[in-house]
PDB file of C-alpha atoms in Angstrom:
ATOM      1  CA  UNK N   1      -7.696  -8.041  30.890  1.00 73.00           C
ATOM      2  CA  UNK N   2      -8.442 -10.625  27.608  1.00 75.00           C
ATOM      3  CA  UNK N   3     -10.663  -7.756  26.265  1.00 73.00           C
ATOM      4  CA  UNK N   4      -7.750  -5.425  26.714  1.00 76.00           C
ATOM      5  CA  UNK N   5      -4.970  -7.445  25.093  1.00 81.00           C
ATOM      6  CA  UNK N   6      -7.640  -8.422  22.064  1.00 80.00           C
ATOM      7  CA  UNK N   7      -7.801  -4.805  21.362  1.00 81.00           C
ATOM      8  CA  UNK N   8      -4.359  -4.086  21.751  1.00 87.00           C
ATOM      9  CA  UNK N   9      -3.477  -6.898  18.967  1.00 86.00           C
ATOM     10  CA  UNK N  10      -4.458  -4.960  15.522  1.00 85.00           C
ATOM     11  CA  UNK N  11      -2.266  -1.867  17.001  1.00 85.00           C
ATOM     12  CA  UNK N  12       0.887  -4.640  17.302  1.00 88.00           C
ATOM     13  CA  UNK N  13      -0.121  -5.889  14.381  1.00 86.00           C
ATOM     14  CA  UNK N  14       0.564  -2.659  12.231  1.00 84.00           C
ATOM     15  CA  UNK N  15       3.552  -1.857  14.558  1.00 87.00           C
ATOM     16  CA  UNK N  16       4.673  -5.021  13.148  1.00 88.00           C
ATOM     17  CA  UNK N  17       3.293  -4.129   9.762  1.00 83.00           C
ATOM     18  CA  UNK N  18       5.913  -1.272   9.583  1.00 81.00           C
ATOM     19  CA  UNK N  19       8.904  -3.572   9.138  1.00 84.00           C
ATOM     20  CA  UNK N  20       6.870  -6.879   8.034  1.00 82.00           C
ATOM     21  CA  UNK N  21       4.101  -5.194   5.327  1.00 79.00           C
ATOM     22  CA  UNK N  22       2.505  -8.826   4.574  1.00 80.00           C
ATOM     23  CA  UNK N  23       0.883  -8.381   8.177  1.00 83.00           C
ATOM     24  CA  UNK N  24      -0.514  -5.276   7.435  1.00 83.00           C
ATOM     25  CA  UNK N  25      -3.496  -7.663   5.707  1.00 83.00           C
ATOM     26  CA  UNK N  26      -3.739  -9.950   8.548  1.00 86.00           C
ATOM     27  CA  UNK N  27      -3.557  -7.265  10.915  1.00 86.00           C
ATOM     28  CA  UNK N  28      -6.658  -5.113   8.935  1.00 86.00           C
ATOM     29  CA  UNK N  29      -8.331  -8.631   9.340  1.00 86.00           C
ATOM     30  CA  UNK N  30      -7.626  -9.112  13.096  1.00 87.00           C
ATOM     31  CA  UNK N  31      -9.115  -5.231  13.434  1.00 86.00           C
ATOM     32  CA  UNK N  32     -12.419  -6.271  11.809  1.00 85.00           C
ATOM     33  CA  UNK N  33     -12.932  -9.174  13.891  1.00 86.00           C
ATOM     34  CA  UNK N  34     -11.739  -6.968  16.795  1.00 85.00           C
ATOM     35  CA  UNK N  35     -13.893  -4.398  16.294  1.00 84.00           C
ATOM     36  CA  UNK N  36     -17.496  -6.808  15.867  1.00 82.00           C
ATOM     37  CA  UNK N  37     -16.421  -9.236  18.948  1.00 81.00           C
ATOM     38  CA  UNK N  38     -16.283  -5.687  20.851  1.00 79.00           C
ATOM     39  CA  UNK N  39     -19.598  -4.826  19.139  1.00 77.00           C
ATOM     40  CA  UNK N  40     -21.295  -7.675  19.623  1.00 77.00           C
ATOM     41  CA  UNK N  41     -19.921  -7.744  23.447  1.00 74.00           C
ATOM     42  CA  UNK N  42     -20.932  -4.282  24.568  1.00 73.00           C
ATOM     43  CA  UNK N  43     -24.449  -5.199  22.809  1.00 73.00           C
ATOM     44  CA  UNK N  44     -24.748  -8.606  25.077  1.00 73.00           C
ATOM     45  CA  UNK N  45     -24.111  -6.551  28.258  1.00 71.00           C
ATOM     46  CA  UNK N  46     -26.570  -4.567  27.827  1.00 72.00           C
ATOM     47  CA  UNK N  47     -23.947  -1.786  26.368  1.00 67.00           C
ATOM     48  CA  UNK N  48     -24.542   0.869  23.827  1.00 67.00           C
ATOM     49  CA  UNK N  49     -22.020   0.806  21.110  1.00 62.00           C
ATOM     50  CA  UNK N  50     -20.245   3.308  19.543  1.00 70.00           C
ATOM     51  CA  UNK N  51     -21.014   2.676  16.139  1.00 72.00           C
ATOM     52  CA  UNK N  52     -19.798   5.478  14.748  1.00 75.00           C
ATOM     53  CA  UNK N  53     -15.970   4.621  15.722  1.00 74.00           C
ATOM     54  CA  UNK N  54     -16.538   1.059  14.960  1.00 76.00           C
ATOM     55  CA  UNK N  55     -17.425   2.076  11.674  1.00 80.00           C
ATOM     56  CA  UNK N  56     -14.276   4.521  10.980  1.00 80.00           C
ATOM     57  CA  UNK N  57     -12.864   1.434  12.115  1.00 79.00           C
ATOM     58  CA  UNK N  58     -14.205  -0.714   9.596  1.00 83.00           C
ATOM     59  CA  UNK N  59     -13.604   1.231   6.858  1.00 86.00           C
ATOM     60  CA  UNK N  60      -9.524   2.112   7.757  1.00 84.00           C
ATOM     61  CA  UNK N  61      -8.667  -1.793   8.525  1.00 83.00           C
ATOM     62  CA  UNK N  62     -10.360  -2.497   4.826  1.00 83.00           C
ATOM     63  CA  UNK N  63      -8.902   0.410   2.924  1.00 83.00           C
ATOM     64  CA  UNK N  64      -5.295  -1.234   4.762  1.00 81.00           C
ATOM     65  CA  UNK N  65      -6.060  -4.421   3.411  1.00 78.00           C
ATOM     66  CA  UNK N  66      -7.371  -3.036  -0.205  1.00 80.00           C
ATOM     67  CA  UNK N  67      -4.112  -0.692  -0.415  1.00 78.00           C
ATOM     68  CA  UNK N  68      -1.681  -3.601   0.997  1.00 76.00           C
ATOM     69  CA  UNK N  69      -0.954  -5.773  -1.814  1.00 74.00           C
ATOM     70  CA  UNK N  70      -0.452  -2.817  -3.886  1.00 72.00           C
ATOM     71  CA  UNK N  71       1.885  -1.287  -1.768  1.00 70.00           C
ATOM     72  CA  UNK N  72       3.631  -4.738  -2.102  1.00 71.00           C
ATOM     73  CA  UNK N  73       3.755  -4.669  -5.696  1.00 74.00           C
ATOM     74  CA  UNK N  74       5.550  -1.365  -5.701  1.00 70.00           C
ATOM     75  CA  UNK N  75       8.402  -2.377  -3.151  1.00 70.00           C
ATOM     76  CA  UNK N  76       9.471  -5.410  -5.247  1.00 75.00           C
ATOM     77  CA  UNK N  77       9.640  -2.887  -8.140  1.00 72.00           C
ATOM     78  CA  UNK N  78      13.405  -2.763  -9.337  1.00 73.00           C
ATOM     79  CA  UNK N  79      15.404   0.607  -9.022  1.00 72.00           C
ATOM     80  CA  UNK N  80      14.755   3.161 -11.603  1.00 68.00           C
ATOM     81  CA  UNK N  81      18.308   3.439 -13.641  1.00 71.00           C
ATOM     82  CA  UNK N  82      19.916   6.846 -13.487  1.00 63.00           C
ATOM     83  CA  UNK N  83      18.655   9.736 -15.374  1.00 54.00           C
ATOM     84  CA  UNK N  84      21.268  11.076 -18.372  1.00 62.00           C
ATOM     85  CA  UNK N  85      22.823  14.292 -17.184  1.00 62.00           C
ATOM     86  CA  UNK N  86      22.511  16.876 -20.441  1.00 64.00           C
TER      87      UNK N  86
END
């Protein structure tokens, strides 16, 4: 059940992320650390990995927390004025 509701965090996260975007970083974070404490658990118990999908993973939760803060920067952008009418 913990190992259920510590995967299911990252997915709230970017629910969350949809109408709060400053989570989106912490929850690309959370993901990372998600994904190597499942890793690193499947490997202890004798488990084989997919390392593939951890990897997709990886990369998606990083490109989230690259693209974030510029997706930040264009919100707070102020309104573009009206375009003359010729």
């Amino acid at each position: 059940m913990a190992l259920a509701a510590l995967t299911a965090l990252p997915g709230i996260g970017m629910i969350v992320a949809t109408i709060v975007p400053i989570a989106a970083f912490f929850a690309a974070v959370l993901s990372i650390l998600v994904v190597a404490a499942l890793g690193t658990a499947s490997k202890i118990n004798g488990g084989r990995p997919s390392w593939r999908i951890s990897v997709l993973l990886v990369v998606a939760a990083i490109s989230v927390a690259i693209m974030q803060p510029l997706g930040l920067k264009v919100m707070f952008l102020p309104p573009a004025d009206e375009l003359p009418v010729c």
